[in-house]
Short mmCIF file of C-alpha atoms and ligand atoms in Angstrom, two decimals:
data_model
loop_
_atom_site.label_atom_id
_atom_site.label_comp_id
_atom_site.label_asym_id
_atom_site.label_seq_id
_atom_site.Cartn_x
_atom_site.Cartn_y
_atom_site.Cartn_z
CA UNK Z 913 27.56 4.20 9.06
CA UNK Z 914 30.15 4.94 6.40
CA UNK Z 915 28.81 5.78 3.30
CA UNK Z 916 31.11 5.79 0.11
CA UNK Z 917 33.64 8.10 -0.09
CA UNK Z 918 32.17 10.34 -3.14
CA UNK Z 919 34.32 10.30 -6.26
CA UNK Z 920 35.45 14.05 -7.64
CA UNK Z 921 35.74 13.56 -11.25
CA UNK Z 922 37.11 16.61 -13.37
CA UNK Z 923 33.68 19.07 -12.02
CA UNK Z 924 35.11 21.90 -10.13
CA UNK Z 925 31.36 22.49 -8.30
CA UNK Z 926 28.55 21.09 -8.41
CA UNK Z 927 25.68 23.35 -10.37
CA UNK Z 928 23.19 26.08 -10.17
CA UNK Z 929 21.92 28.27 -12.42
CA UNK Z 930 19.08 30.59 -10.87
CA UNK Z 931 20.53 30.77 -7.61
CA UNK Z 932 23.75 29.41 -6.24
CA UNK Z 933 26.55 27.11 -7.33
CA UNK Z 934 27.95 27.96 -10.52
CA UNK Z 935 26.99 26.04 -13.26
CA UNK Z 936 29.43 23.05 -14.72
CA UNK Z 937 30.15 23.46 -18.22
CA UNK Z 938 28.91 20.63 -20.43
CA UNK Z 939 31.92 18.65 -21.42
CA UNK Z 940 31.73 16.40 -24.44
CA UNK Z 941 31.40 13.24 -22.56
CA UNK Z 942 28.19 15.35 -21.05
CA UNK Z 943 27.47 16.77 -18.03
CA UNK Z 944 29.16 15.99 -14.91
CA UNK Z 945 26.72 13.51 -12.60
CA UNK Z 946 28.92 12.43 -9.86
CA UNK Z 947 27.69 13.16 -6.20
CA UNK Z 948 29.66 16.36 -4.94
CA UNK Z 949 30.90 17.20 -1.41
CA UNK Z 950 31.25 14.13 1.50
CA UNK Z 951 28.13 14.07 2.80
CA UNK Z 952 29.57 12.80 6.24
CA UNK Z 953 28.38 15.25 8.70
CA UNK Z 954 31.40 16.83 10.82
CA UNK Z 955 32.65 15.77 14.52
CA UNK Z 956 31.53 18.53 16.51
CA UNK Z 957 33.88 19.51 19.44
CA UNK Z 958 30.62 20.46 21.70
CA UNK Z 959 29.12 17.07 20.57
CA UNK Z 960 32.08 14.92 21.54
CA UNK Z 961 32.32 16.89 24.80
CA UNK Z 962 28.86 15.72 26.08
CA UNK Z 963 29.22 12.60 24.59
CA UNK Z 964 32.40 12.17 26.80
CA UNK Z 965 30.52 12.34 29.87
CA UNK Z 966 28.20 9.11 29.54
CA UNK Z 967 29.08 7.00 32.40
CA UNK Z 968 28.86 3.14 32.26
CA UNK Z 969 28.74 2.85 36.02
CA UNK Z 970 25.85 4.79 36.21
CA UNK Z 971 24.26 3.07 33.65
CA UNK Z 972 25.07 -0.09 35.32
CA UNK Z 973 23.68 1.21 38.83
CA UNK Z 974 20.83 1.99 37.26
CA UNK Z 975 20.13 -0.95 35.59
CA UNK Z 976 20.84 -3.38 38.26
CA UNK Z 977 18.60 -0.70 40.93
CA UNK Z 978 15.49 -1.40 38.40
CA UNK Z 979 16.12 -4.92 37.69
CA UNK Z 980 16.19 -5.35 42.08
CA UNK Z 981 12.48 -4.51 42.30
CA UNK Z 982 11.67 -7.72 41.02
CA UNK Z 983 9.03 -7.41 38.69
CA UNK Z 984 7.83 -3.73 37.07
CA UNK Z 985 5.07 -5.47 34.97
CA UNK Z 986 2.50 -2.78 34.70
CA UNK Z 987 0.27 -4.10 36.79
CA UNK Z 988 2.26 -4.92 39.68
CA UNK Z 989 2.51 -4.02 43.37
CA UNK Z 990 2.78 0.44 43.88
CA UNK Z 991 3.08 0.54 47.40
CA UNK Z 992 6.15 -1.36 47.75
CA UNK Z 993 9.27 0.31 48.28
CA UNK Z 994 11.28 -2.59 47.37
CA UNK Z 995 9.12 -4.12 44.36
CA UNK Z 996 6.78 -3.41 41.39
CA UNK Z 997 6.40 -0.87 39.78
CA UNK Z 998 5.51 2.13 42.05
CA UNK Z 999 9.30 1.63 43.59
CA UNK Z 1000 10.27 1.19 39.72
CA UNK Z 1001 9.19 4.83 38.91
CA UNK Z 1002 10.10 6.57 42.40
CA UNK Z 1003 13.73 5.40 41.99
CA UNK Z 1004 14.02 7.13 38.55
CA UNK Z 1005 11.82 9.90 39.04
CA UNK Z 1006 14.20 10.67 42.13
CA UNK Z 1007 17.19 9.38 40.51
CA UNK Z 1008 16.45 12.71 37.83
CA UNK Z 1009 15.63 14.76 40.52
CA UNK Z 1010 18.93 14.36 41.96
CA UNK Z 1011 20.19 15.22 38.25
CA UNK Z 1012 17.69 18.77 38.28
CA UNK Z 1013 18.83 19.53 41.40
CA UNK Z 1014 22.15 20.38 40.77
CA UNK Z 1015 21.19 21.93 37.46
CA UNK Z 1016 20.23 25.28 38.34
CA UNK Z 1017 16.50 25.10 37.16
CA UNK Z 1018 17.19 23.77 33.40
CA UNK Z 1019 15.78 20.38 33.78
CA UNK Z 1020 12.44 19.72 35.04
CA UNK Z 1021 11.21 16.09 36.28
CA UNK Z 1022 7.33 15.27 35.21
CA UNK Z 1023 5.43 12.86 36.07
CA UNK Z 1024 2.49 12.27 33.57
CA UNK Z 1025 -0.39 9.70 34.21
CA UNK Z 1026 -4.07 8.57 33.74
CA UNK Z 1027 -5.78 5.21 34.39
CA UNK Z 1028 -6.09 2.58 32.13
CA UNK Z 1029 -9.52 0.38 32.53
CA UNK Z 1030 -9.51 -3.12 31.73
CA UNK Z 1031 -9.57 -3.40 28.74
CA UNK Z 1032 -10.29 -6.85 27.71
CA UNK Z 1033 -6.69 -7.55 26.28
CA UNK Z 1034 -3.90 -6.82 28.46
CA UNK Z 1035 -5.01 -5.07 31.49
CA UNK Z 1036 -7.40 -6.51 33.57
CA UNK Z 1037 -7.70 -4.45 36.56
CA UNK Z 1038 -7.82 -0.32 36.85
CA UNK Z 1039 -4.27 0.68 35.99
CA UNK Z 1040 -2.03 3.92 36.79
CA UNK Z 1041 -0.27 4.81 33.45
CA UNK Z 1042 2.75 6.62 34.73
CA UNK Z 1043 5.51 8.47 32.19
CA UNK Z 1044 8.15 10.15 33.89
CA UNK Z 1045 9.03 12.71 31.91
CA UNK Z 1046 12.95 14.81 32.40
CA UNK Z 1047 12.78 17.72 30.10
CA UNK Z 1048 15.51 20.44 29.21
CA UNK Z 1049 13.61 23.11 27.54
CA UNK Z 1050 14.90 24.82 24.81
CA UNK Z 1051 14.51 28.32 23.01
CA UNK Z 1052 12.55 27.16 20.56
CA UNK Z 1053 10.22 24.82 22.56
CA UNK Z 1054 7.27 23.73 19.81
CA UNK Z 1055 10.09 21.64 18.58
CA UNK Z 1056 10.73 18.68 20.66
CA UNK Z 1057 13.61 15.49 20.06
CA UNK Z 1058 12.64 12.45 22.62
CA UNK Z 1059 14.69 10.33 23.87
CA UNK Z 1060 12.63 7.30 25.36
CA UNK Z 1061 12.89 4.08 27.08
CA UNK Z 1062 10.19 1.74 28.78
CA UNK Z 1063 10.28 0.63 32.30
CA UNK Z 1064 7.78 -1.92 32.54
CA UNK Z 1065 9.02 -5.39 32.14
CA UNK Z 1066 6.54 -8.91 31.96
CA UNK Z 1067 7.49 -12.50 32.70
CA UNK Z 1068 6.26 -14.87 30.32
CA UNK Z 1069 2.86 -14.49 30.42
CA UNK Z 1070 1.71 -11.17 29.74
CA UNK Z 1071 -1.00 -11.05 32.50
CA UNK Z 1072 1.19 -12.33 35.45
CA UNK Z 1073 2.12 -9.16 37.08
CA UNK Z 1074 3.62 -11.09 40.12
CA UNK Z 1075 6.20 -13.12 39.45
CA UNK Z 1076 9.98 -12.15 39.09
CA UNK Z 1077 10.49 -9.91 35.64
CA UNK Z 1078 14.11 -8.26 35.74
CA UNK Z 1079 13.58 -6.95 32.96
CA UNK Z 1080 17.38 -6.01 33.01
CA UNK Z 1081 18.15 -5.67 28.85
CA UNK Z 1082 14.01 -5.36 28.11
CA UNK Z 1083 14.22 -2.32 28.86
CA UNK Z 1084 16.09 -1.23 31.77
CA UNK Z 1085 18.95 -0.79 29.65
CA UNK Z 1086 17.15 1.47 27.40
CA UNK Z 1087 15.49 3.22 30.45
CA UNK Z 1088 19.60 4.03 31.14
CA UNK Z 1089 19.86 5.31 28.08
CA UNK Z 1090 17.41 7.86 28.33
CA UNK Z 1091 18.18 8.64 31.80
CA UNK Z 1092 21.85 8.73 31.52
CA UNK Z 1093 21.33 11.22 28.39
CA UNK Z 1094 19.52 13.48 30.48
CA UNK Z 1095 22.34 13.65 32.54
CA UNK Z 1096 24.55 14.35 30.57
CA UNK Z 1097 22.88 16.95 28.41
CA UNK Z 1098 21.54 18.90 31.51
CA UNK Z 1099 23.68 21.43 30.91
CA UNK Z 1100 22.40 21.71 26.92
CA UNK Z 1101 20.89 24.93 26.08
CA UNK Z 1102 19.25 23.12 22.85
CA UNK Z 1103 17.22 25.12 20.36
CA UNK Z 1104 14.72 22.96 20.18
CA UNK Z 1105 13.40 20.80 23.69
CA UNK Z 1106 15.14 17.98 24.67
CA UNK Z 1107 12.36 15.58 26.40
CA UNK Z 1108 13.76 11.86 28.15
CA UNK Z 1109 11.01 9.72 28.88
CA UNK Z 1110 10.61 6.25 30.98
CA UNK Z 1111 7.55 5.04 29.79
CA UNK Z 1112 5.42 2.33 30.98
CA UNK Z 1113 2.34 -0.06 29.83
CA UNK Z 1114 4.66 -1.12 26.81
CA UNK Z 1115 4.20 -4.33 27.17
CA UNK Z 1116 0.75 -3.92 27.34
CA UNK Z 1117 0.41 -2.52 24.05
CA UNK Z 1118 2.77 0.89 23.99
CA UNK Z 1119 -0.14 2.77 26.61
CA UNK Z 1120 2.58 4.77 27.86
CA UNK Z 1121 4.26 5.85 24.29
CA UNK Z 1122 0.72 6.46 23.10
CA UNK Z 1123 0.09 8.56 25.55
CA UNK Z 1124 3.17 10.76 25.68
CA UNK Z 1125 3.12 11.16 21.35
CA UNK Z 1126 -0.69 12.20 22.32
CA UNK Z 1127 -0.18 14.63 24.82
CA UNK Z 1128 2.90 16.39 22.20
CA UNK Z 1129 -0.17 16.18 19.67
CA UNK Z 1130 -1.99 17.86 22.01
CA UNK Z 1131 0.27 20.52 22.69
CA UNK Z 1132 0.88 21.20 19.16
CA UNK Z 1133 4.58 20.12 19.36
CA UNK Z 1134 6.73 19.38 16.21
CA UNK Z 1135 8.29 16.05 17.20
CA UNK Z 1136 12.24 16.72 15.65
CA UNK Z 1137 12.33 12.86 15.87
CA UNK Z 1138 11.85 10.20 18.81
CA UNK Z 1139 14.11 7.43 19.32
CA UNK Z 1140 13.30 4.11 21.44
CA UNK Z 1141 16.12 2.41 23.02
CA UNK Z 1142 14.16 -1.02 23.97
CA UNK Z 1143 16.91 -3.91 23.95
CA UNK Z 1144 20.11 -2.55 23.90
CA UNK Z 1145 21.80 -4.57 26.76
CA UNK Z 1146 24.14 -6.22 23.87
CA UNK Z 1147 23.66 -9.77 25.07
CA UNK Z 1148 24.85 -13.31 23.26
CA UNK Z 1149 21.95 -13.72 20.90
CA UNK Z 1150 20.18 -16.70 20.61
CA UNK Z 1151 22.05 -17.70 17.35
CA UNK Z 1152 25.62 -17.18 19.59
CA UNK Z 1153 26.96 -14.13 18.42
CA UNK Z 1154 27.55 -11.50 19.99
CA UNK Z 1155 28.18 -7.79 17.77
CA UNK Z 1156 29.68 -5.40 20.59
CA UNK Z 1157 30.07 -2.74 17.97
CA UNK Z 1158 26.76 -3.14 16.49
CA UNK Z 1159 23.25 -1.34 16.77
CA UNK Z 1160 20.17 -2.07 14.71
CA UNK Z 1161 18.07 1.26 13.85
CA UNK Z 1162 14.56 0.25 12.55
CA UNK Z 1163 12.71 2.98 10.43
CA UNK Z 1164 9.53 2.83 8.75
CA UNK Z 1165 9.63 3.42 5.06
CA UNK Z 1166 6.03 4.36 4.43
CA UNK Z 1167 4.15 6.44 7.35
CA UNK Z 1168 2.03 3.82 9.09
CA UNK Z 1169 0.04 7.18 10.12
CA UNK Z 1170 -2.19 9.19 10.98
CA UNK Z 1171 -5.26 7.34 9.42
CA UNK Z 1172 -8.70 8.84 7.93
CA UNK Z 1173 -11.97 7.35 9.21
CA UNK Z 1174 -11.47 4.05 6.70
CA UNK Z 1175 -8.07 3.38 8.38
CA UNK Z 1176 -5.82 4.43 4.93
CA UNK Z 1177 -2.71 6.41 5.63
CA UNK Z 1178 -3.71 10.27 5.01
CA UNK Z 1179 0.54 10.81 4.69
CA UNK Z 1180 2.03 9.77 1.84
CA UNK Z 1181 5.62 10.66 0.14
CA UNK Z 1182 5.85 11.22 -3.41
CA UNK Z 1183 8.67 9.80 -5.34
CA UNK Z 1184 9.98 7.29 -3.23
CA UNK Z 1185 9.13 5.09 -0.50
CA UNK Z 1186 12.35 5.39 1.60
CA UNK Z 1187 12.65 8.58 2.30
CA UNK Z 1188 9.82 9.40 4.84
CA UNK Z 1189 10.62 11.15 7.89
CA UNK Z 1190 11.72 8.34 10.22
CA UNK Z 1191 13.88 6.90 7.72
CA UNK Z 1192 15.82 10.42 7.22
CA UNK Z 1193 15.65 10.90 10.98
CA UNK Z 1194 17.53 7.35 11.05
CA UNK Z 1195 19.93 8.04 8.64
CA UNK Z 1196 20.93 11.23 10.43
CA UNK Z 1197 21.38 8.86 13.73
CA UNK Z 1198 23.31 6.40 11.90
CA UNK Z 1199 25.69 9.06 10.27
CA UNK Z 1200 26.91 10.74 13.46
CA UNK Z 1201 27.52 7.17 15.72
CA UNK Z 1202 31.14 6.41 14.00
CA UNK Z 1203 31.75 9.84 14.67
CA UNK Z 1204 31.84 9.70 18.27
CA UNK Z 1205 32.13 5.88 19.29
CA UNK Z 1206 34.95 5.12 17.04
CA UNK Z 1207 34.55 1.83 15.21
CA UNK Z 1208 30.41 1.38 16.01
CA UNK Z 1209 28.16 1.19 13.38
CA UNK Z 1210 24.89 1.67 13.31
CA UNK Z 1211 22.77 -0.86 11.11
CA UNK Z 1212 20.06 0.29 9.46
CA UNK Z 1213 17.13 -1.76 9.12
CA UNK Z 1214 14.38 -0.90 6.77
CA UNK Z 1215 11.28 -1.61 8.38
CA UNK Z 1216 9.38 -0.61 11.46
CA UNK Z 1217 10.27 -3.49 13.58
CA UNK Z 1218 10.84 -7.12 13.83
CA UNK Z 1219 8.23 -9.40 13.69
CA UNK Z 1220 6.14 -10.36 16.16
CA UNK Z 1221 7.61 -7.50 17.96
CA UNK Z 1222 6.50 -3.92 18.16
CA UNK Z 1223 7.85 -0.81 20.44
CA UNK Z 1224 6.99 2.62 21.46
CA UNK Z 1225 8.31 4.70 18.06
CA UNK Z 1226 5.35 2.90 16.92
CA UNK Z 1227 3.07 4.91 18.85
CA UNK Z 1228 4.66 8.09 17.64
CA UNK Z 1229 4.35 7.44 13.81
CA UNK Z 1230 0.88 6.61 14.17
CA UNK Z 1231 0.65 10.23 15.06
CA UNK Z 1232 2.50 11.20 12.07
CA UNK Z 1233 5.89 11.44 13.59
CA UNK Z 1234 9.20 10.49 13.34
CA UNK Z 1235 10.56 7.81 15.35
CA UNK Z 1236 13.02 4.98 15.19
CA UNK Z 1237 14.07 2.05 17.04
CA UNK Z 1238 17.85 1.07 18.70
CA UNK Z 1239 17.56 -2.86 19.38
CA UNK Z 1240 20.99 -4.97 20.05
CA UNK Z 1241 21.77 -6.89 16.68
CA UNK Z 1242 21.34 -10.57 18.14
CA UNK Z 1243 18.67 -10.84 20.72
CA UNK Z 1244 18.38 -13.75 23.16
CA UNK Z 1245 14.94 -15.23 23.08
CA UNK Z 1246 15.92 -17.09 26.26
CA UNK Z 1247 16.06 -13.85 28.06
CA UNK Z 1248 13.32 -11.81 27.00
CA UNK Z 1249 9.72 -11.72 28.50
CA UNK Z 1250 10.64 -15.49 29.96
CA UNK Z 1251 10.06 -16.68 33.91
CA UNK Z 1252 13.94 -16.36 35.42
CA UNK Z 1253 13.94 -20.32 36.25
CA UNK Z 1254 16.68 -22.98 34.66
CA UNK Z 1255 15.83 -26.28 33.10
CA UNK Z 1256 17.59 -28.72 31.34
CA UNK Z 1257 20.84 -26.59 32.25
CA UNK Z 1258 19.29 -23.82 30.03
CA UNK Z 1259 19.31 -20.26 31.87
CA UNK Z 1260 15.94 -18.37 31.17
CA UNK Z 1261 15.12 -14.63 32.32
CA UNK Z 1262 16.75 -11.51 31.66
CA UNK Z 1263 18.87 -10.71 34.50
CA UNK Z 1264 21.70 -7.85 34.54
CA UNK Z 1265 24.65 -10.79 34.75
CA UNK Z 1266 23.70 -10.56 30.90
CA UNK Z 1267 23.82 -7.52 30.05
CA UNK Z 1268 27.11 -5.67 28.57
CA UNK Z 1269 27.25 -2.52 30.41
CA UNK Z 1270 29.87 -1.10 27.86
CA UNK Z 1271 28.00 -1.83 25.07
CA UNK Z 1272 24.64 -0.11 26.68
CA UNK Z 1273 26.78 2.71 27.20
CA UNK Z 1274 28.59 3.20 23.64
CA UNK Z 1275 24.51 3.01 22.73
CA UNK Z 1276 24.08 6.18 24.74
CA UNK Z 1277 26.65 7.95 23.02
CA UNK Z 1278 25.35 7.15 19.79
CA UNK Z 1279 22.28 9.06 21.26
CA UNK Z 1280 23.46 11.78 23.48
CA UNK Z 1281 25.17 12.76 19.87
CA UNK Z 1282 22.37 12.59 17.54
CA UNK Z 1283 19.80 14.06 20.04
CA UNK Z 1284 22.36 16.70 21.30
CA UNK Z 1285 23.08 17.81 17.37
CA UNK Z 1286 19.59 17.57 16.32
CA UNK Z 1287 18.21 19.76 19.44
CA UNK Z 1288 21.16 22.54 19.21
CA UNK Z 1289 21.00 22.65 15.02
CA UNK Z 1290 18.37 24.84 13.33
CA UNK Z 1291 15.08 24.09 12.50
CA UNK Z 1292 14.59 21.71 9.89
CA UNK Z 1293 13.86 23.43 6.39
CA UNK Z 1294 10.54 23.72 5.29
CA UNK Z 1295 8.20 23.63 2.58
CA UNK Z 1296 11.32 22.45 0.76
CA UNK Z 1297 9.54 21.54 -3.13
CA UNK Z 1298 11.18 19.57 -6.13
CA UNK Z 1299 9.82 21.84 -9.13
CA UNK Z 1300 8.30 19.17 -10.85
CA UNK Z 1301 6.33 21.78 -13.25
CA UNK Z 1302 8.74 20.87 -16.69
CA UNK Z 1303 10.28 17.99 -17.93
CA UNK Z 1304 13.83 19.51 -17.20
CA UNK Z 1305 16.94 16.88 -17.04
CA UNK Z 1306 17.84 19.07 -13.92
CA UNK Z 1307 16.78 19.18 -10.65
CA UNK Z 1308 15.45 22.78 -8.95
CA UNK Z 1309 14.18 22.75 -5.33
CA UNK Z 1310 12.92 25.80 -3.05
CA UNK Z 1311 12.44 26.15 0.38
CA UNK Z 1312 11.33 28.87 3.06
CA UNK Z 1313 14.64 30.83 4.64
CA UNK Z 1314 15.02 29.78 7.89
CA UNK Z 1315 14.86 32.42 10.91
CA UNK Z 1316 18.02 31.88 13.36
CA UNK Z 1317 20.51 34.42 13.24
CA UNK Z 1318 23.74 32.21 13.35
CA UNK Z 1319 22.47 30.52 10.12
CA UNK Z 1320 25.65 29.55 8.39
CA UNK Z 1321 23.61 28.02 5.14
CA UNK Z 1322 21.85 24.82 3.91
CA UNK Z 1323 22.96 21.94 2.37
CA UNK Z 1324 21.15 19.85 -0.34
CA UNK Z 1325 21.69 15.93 0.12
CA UNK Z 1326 21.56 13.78 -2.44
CA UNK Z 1327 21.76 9.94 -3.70
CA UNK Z 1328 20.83 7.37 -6.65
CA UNK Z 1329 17.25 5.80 -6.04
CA UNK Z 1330 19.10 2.35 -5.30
CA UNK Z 1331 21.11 4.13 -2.79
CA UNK Z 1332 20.66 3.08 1.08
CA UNK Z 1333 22.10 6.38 1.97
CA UNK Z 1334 23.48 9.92 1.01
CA UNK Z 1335 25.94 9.64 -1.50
CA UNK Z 1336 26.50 13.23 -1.83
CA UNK Z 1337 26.29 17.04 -0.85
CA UNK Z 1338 26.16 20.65 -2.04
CA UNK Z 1339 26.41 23.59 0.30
CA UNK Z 1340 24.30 26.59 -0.36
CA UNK Z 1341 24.46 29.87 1.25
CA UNK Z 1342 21.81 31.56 3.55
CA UNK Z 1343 20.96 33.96 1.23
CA UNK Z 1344 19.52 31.67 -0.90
CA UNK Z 1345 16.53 29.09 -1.03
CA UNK Z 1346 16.89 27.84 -4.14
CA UNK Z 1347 19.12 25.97 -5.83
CA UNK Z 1348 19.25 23.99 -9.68
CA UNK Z 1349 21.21 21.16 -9.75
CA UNK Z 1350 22.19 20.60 -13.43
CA UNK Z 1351 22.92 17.37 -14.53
CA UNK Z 1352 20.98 15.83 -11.67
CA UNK Z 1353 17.86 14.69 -13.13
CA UNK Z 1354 15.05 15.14 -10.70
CA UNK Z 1355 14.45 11.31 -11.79
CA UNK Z 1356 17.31 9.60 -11.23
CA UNK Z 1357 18.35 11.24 -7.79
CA UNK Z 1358 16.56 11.55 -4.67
CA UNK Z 1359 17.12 14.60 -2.31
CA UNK Z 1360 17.25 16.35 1.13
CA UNK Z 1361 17.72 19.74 2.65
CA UNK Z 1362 19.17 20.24 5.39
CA UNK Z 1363 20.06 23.38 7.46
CA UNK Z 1364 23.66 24.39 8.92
CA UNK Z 1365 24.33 26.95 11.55
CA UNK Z 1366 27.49 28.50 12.35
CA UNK Z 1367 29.18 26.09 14.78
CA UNK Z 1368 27.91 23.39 11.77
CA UNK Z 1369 25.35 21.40 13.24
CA UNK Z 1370 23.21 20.54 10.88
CA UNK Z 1371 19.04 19.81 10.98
CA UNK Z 1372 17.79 16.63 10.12
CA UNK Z 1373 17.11 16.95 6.29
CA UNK Z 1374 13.66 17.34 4.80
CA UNK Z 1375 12.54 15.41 1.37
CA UNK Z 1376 11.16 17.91 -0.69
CA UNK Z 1377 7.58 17.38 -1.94
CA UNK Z 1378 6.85 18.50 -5.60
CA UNK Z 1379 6.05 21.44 -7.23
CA UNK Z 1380 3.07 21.48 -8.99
CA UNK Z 1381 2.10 24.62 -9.84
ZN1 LIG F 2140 10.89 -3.84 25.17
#
């Protein structure tokens, strides 16, 4: 995404009085308000690296191996080793193994399950629930970014668990993703754990993302952020068009969770209702795409999902995490959960002759970059506060000093309340944790910290909750 280049009038620096940034001297047309410092994070060398290693043949392999099993509706056939879903989930839990074995011990292959009873709704028979689960553990592993994909596909009807269901762009391609980013970032060392996840039951209501974003509950994990690729095959959408240098990036705006006993969100964020953490978690993907597939942009879309549709980030912010959605920017109704069979000349079914293998894999470099920067960056800041204690026309905010010893500093985002994204940025050094921004009225602007370390990958930024006393 490119935001607005940000204009430099006549300030030398942007402000600070108690802490950091020398303070800009009043001039008689007032104080200087303009957003300081591009707030367009920096290509990173090690970034680009492993983002130059995504493969589109293996993506395509992989792809056209799980859309050959016929049908991997959740329900389907296990013993098979040419059909349903139990050959589904050997071929990629194998296919990773191949990838661990030749990694020297640093990524570990899981396979997580528990059955599903009928349930009255959309399983009607005892069901495995089976996540496999490739995870490169990282030195600080309470922290975890997922990368995530489903692997179950359905025909048209949602019960039929026998007939044919490629299931080639919903969601083997985003299956790829995930498994074609744990190839390439085998090698990682990440600070915080990088986990790639095939998930299953999606179809039938998200049972496999639900129970993956449990289990992290579980476990006590802070969830960095999740992202779904579910639809990223790039096909001709059912309007015509086709966007090969397009990605849509859905975020919800307002938590949708965790909920108290009456079912009312316990989360809430004060002072604006685009800035929760899946929407700064989007913007942080959406930043860092251009970077490294020249020419792609990512589109955000401000909302949790389409209608009518839902996907598994949804399971993860009803735990209270942060999770967004990748989805192709024209889908083809013809070719999603539809019975592969022609009629009237009309093609129906979604088969891997329609998917854009190039396009599926300049997806996975948009997320081999943002996972890869996000895992290897510092901890996010936190407790980061506005001081809203005075009616000040400046802006203070505080935060706790981060821990890691390469720490190059933070950096305090900032934008207009209209504004989709960051408009602006001021550096601050490590010794410090706080910073006033005069002439930035707490009211008018809308802010995030962020943390830097010394080869400049930066955290996803936090939105600072107020100050009261
Ligand atoms: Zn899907």
């Amino acid at each position: 995404m490119k935001t607005p280049a940000p204009r430099r009038p006549f300030i030398a620096r942007a402000a600070a009085v108690v802490a950091v940034l020398v303070a800009v001297a009043a001039t008689p047309e007032g104080f200087a308000q303009e957003p300081i410092g591009d707030p367009t994070p920096a290509r990173l060398s090690d970034v680009a690296e492993k983002v130059a290693r995504v493969s589109e043949k293996e993506i395509e392999a992989t792809i056209r191996a799980l859309a050959g099993f016929g049908t991997r509706h959740t329900m389907s056939e296990t013993e098979s080793r040419t059909r349903g879903i139990g050959a589904a989930r050997r071929f990629i839990r194998e296919k990773l193994e191949g990838v661990a074995a030749e990694s020297e011990g640093r990524l570990r292959v899981e396979t997580r399950a528990y059955v599903h009873e009928p349930d009255g709704r959309r399983i009607s028979k005892p069901t495995e629930i089976v996540d496999v689960l490739a995870i490169v553990e990282g030195t600080d592993p309470d922290r975890v970014v997922v990368v995530s994909g489903h692997y179950d596909s359905i025909p048209k009807n949602v019960m039929d668990f026998e007939s044919d269901a490629p299931g080639a762009n919903d969601d083997a391609s985003g299956t790829a993703v995930a498994m074609e980013s744990a190839r390439v970032l085998v090698d990682a060392r990440p600070r915080a754990t990088l986990l790639f996840a095939a998930v299953s039951g999606e179809e039938q209501s998200l049972l496999g993302s639900a129970f993956l974003a449990k289990s992290l509950k579980d476990a006590n994990k802070s969830v960095v952020f999740m992202a779904t690729a579910d639809i990223v095959g790039g096909s001709v959408g059912s309007n015509g068009r086709r966007e090969p240098n397009v990605l849509r990036c859905f975020s919800e705006g307002i938590p949708s969770g965790p909920k108290d006993a009456r079912g009312r969100v316990l989360r809430t964020i004060e002072g604006s209702d685009n800035d929760a953490p899946s929407r700064q978690a989007a913007r942080y993907f959406a930043a860092r795409a251009p970077l490294y597939v020249p020419g792609f942009e990512v589109r955000l879309v401000f909302r949790q999902d389409r209608y009518l549709r839902g996907g598994d980030h949804r399971s993860f912010n009803d735990l209270g995490f942060a999770a967004f959605r990748l989805t192709e920017p024209n889908e083809n109704y013809d070719r999603q959960h539809q019975d592969v069979v022609e009629r009237d000349g009309r093609r129906f079914g979604d088969r891997p002759e329609d998917v854009d293998f190039s396009y599926v894999a300049k997806v996975a470099r948009c997320v081999v970059a943002a996972a890869y920067e996000a895992a290897a960056a510092p901890a996010s800041p936190k407790q980061v506060r506005v001081d809203v204690r005075a009616l000040t026309p400046d802006t203070t905010l505080r935060w706790e000093a981060n821990s890691e010893a390469d720490l190059r500093g933070y950096a305090v985002l900032h934008r207009r309340t209209h504004e989709p994204t960051w408009t602006g940025r001021v550096e601050v050094p490590k010794d410090k944790t706080e910073v006033v921004l005069q002439g930035f009225s707490k009211d008018d602007w809308l802010f995030a910290v962020e943390a830097v370390d010394a080869a400049g990958r930066r955290s996803p930024p936090v939105y600072p909750t107020p100050q009261m006393r």
